[in-house]
Coordinates of N, CA and C in Angstrom, one line a residue:
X1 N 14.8 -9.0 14.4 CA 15.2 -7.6 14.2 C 15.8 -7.1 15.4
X2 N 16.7 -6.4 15.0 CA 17.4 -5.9 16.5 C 16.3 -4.2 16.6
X3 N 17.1 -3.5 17.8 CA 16.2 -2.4 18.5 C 16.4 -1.5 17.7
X4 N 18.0 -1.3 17.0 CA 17.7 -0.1 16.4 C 17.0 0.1 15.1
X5 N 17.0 -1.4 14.2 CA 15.9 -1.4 13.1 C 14.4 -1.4 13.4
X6 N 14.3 -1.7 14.2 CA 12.9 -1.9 15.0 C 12.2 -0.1 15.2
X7 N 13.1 0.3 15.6 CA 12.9 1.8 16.5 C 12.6 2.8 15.1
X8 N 13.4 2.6 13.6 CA 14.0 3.1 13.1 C 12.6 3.3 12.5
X9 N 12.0 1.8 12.0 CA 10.7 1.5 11.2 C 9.9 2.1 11.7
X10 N 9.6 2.0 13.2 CA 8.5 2.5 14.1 C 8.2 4.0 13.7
X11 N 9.6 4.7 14.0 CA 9.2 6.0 13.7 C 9.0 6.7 12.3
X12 N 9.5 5.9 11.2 CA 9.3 6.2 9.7 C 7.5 6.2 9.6
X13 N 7.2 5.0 10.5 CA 5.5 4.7 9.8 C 4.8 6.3 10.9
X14 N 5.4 6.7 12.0 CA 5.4 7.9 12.8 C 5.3 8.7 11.7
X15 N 6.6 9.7 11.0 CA 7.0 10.7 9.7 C 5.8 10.7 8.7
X16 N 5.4 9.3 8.5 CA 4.4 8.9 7.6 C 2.8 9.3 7.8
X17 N 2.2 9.0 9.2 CA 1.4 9.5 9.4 C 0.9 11.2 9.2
X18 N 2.2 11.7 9.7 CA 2.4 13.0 9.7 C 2.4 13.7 8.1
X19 N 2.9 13.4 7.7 CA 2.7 13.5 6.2 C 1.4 13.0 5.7
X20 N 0.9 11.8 6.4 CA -0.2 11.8 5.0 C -1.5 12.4 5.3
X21 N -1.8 12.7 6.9 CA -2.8 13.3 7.7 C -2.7 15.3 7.6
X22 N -1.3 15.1 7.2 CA -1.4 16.7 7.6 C -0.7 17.4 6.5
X23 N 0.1 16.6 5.9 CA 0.7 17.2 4.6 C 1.9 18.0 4.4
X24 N 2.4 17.6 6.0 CA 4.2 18.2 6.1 C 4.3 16.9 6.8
X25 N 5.9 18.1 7.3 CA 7.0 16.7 7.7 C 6.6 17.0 8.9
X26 N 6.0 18.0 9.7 CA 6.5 18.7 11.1 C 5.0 17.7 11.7
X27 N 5.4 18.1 13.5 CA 4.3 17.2 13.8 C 3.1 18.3 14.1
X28 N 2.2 18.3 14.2 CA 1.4 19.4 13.8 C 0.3 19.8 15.0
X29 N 0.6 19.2 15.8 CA 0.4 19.3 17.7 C -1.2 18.7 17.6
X30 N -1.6 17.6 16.9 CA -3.2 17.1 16.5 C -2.4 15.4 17.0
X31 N -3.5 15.0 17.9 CA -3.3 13.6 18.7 C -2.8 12.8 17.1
X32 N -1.8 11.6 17.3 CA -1.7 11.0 16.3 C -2.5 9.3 16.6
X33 N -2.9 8.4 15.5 CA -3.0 6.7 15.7 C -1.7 6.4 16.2
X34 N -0.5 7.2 15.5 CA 0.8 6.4 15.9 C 0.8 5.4 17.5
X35 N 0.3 6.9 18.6 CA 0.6 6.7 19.8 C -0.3 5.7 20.2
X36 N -1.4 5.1 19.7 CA -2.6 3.9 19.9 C -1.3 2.7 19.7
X37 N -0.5 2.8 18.9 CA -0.4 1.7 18.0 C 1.3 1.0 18.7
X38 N 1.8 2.1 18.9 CA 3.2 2.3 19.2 C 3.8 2.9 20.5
X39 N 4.6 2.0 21.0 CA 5.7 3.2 22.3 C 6.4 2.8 22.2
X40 N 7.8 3.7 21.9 CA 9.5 3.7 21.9 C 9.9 3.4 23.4
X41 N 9.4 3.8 24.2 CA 9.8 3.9 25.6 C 9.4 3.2 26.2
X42 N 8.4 1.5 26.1 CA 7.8 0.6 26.6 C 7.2 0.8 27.9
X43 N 6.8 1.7 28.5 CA 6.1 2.4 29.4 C 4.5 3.0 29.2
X44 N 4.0 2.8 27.6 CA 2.5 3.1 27.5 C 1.8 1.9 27.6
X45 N 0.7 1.6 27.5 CA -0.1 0.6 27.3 C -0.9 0.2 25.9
X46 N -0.4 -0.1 24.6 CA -0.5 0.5 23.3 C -1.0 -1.2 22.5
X47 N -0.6 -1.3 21.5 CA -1.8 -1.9 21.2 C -0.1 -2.8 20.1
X48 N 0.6 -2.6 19.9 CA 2.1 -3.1 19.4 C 2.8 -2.7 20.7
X49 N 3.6 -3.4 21.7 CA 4.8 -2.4 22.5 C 5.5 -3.0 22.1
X50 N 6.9 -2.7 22.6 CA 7.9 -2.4 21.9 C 8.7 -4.0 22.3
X51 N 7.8 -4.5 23.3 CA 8.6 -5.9 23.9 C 8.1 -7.1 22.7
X52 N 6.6 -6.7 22.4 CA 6.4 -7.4 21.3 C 7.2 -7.5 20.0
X53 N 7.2 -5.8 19.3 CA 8.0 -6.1 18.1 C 9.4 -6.5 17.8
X54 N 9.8 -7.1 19.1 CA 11.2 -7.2 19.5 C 10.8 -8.9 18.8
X55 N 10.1 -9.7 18.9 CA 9.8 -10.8 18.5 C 9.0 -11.4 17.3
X56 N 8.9 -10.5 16.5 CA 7.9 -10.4 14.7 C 9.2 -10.7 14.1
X57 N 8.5 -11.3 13.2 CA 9.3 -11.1 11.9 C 9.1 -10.2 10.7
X58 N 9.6 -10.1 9.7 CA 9.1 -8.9 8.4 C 7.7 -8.9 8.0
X59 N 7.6 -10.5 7.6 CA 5.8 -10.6 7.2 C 5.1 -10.1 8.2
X60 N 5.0 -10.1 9.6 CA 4.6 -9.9 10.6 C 4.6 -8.2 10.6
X61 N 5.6 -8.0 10.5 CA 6.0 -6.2 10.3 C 4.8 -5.3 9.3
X62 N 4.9 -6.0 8.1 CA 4.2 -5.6 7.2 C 3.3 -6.0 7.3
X63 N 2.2 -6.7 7.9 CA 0.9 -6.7 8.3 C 0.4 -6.1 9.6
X64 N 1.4 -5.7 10.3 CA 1.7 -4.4 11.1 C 1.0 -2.8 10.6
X65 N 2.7 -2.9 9.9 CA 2.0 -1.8 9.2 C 1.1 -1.4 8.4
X66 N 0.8 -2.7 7.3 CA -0.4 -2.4 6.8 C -2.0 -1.8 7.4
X67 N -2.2 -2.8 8.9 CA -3.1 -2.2 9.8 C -3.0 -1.1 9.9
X68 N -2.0 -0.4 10.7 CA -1.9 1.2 11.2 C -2.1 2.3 9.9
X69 N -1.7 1.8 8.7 CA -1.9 2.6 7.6 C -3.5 2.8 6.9
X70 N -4.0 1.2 7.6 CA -5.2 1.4 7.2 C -6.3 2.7 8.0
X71 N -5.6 2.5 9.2 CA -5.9 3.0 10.5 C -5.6 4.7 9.8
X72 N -5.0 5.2 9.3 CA -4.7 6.4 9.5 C -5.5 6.7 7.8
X73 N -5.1 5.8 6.9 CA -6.1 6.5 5.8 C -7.7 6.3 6.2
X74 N -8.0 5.8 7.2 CA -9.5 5.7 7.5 C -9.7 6.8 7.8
X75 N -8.6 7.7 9.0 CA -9.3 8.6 10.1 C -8.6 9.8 8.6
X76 N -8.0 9.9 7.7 CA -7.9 10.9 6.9 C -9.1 11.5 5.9
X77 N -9.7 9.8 5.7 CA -11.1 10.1 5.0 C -12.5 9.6 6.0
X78 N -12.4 10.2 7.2 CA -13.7 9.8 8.1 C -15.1 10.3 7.2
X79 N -14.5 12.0 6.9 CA -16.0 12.5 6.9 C -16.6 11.7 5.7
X80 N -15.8 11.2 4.7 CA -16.2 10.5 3.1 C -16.7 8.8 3.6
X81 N -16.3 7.6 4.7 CA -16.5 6.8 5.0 C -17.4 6.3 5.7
X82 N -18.7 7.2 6.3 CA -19.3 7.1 7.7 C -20.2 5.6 7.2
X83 N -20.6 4.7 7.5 CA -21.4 3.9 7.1 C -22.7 3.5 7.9
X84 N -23.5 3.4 7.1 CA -24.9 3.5 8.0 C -24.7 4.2 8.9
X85 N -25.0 5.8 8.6 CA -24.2 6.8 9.5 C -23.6 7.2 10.8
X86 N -23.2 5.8 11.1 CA -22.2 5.9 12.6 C -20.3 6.3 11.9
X87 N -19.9 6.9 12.6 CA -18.6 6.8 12.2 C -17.8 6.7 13.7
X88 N -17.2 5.6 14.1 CA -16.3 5.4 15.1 C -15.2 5.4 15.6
X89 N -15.1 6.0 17.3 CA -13.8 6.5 17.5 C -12.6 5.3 17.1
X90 N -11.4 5.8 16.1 CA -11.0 4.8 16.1 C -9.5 4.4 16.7
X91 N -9.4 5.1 18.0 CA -8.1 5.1 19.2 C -9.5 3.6 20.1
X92 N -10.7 4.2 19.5 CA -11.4 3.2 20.8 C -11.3 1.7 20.0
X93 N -11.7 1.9 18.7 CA -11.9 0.8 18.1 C -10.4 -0.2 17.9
X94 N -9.2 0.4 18.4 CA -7.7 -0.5 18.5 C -8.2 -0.8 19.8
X95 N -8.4 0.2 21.1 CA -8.4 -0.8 21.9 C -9.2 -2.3 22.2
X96 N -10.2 -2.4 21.4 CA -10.8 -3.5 21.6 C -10.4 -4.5 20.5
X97 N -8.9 -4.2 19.3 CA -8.3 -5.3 18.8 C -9.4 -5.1 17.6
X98 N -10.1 -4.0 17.1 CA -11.2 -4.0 15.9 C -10.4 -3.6 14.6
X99 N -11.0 -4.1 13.8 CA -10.3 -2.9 12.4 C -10.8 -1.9 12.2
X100 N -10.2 -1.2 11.6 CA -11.2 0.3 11.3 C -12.3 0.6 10.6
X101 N -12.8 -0.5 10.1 CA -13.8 -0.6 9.4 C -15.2 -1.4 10.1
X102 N -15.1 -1.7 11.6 CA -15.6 -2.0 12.3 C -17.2 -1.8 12.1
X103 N -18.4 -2.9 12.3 CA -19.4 -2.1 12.0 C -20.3 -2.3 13.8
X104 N -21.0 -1.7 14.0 CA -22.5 -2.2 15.4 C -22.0 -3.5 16.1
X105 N -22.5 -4.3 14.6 CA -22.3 -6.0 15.2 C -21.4 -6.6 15.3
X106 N -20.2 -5.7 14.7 CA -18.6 -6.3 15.2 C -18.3 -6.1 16.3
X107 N -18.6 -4.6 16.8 CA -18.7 -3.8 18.2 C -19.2 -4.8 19.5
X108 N -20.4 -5.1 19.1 CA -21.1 -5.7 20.0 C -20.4 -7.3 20.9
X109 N -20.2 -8.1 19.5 CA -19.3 -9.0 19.7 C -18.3 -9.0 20.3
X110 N -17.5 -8.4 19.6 CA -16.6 -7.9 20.0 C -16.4 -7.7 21.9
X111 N -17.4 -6.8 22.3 CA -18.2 -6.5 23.7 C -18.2 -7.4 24.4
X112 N -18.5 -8.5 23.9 CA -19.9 -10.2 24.5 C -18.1 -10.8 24.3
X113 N -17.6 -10.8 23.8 CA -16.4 -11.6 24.4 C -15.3 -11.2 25.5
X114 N -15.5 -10.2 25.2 CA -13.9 -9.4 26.5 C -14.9 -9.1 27.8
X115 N -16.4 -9.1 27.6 CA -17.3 -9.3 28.7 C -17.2 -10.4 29.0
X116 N -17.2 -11.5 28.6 CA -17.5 -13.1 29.4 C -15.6 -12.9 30.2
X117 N -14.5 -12.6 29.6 CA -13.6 -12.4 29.4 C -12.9 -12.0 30.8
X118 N -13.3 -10.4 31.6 CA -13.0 -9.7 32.6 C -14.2 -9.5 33.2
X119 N -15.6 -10.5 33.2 CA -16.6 -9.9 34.2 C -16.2 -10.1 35.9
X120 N -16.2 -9.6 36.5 CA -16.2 -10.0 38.3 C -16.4 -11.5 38.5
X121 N -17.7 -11.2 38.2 CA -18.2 -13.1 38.3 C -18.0 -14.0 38.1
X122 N -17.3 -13.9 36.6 CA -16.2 -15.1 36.1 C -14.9 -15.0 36.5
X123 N -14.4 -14.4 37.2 CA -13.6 -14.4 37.9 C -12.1 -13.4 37.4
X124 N -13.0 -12.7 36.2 CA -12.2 -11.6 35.9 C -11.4 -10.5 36.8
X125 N -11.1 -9.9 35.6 CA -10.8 -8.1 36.6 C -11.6 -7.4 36.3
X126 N -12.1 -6.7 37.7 CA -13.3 -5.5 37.5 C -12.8 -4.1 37.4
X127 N -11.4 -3.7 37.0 CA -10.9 -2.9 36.3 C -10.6 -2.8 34.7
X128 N -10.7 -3.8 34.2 CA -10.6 -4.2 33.2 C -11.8 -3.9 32.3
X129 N -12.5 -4.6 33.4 CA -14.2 -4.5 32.9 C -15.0 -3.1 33.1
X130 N -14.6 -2.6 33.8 CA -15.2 -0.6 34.2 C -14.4 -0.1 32.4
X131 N -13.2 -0.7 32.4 CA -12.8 0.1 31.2 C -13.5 0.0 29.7
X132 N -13.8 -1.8 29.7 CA -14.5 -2.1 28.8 C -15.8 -1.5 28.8
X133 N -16.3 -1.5 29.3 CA -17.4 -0.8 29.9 C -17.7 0.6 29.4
X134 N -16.7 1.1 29.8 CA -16.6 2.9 29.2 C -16.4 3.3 28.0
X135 N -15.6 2.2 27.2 CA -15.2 2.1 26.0 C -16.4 1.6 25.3
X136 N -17.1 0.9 25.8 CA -18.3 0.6 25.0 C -19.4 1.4 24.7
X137 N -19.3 2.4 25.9 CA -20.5 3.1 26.1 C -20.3 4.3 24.9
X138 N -19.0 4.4 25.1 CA -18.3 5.6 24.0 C -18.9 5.3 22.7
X139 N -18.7 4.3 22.3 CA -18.5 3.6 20.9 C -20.4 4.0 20.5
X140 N -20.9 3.6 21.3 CA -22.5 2.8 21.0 C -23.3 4.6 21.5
X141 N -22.3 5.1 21.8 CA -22.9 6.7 22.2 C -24.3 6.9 23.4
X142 N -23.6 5.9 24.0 CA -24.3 6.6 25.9 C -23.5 7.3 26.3

């Protein structure tokens, strides 16, 4: 795919969110998933960038989007989905690579590997690991 198909799709699944979260076309000044998921300007730290989608193919696209969509009808119907009554931030749960349907013991795992992963000790980064760290605490509500 070249950049300007690439750019084109990015911002339609953008229009889209906005629409299905808020129910116009306008953007409605409420944080979006888009910006977790996506940056046009390859300068965020996001969870798709733009160097990546430059190298997907369609199948790849559409299992893209399918994610982000699931991502955004989750956080549309939080208050109706809470399960075993946690419901989780879920800008935190992309950054740890989770789905939105994420439960405790996905969390935790999830934790126990990007821990062995960026600890100091193992010869990680201990910036890495303060973030994991913080993210976790978020999640698990310390």
């Amino acid at each position: 795919m070249d950049i300007i198909s690439i750019k084109k799709k990015i911002r339609k699944l953008k229009k889209l969110e906005i629409q299905i979260r808020f129910g116009c076309d306008k953007y409605c000044n409420q944080p979006l998933l888009w910006s977790e998921f996506f940056d046009l300007t390859g300068k965020k730290n996001v969870k798709y960038p733009l160097s990546y989608l430059f190298t997907i193919d369609n199948n790849e696209y559409r299992r893209i989007a399918d994610e982000f969509l699931d991502f955004v009808y989750s956080k549309l119907f939080e208050h109706l989905s809470i399960q075993d009554g946690y419901c989780f931030d879920k800008a935190l749960l992309i950054k740890l690579d989770l789905p939105y349907d994420a439960d405790i013991t996905a969390i935790k795992k999830r934790f126990r590997e990007l821990a062995k992963l960026y600890h100091p000790d193992m010869g990680g980064d201990a910036q890495k690991f303060i973030e994991l760290m913080k993210i976790y605490n978020k999640l698990i509500g310390k």
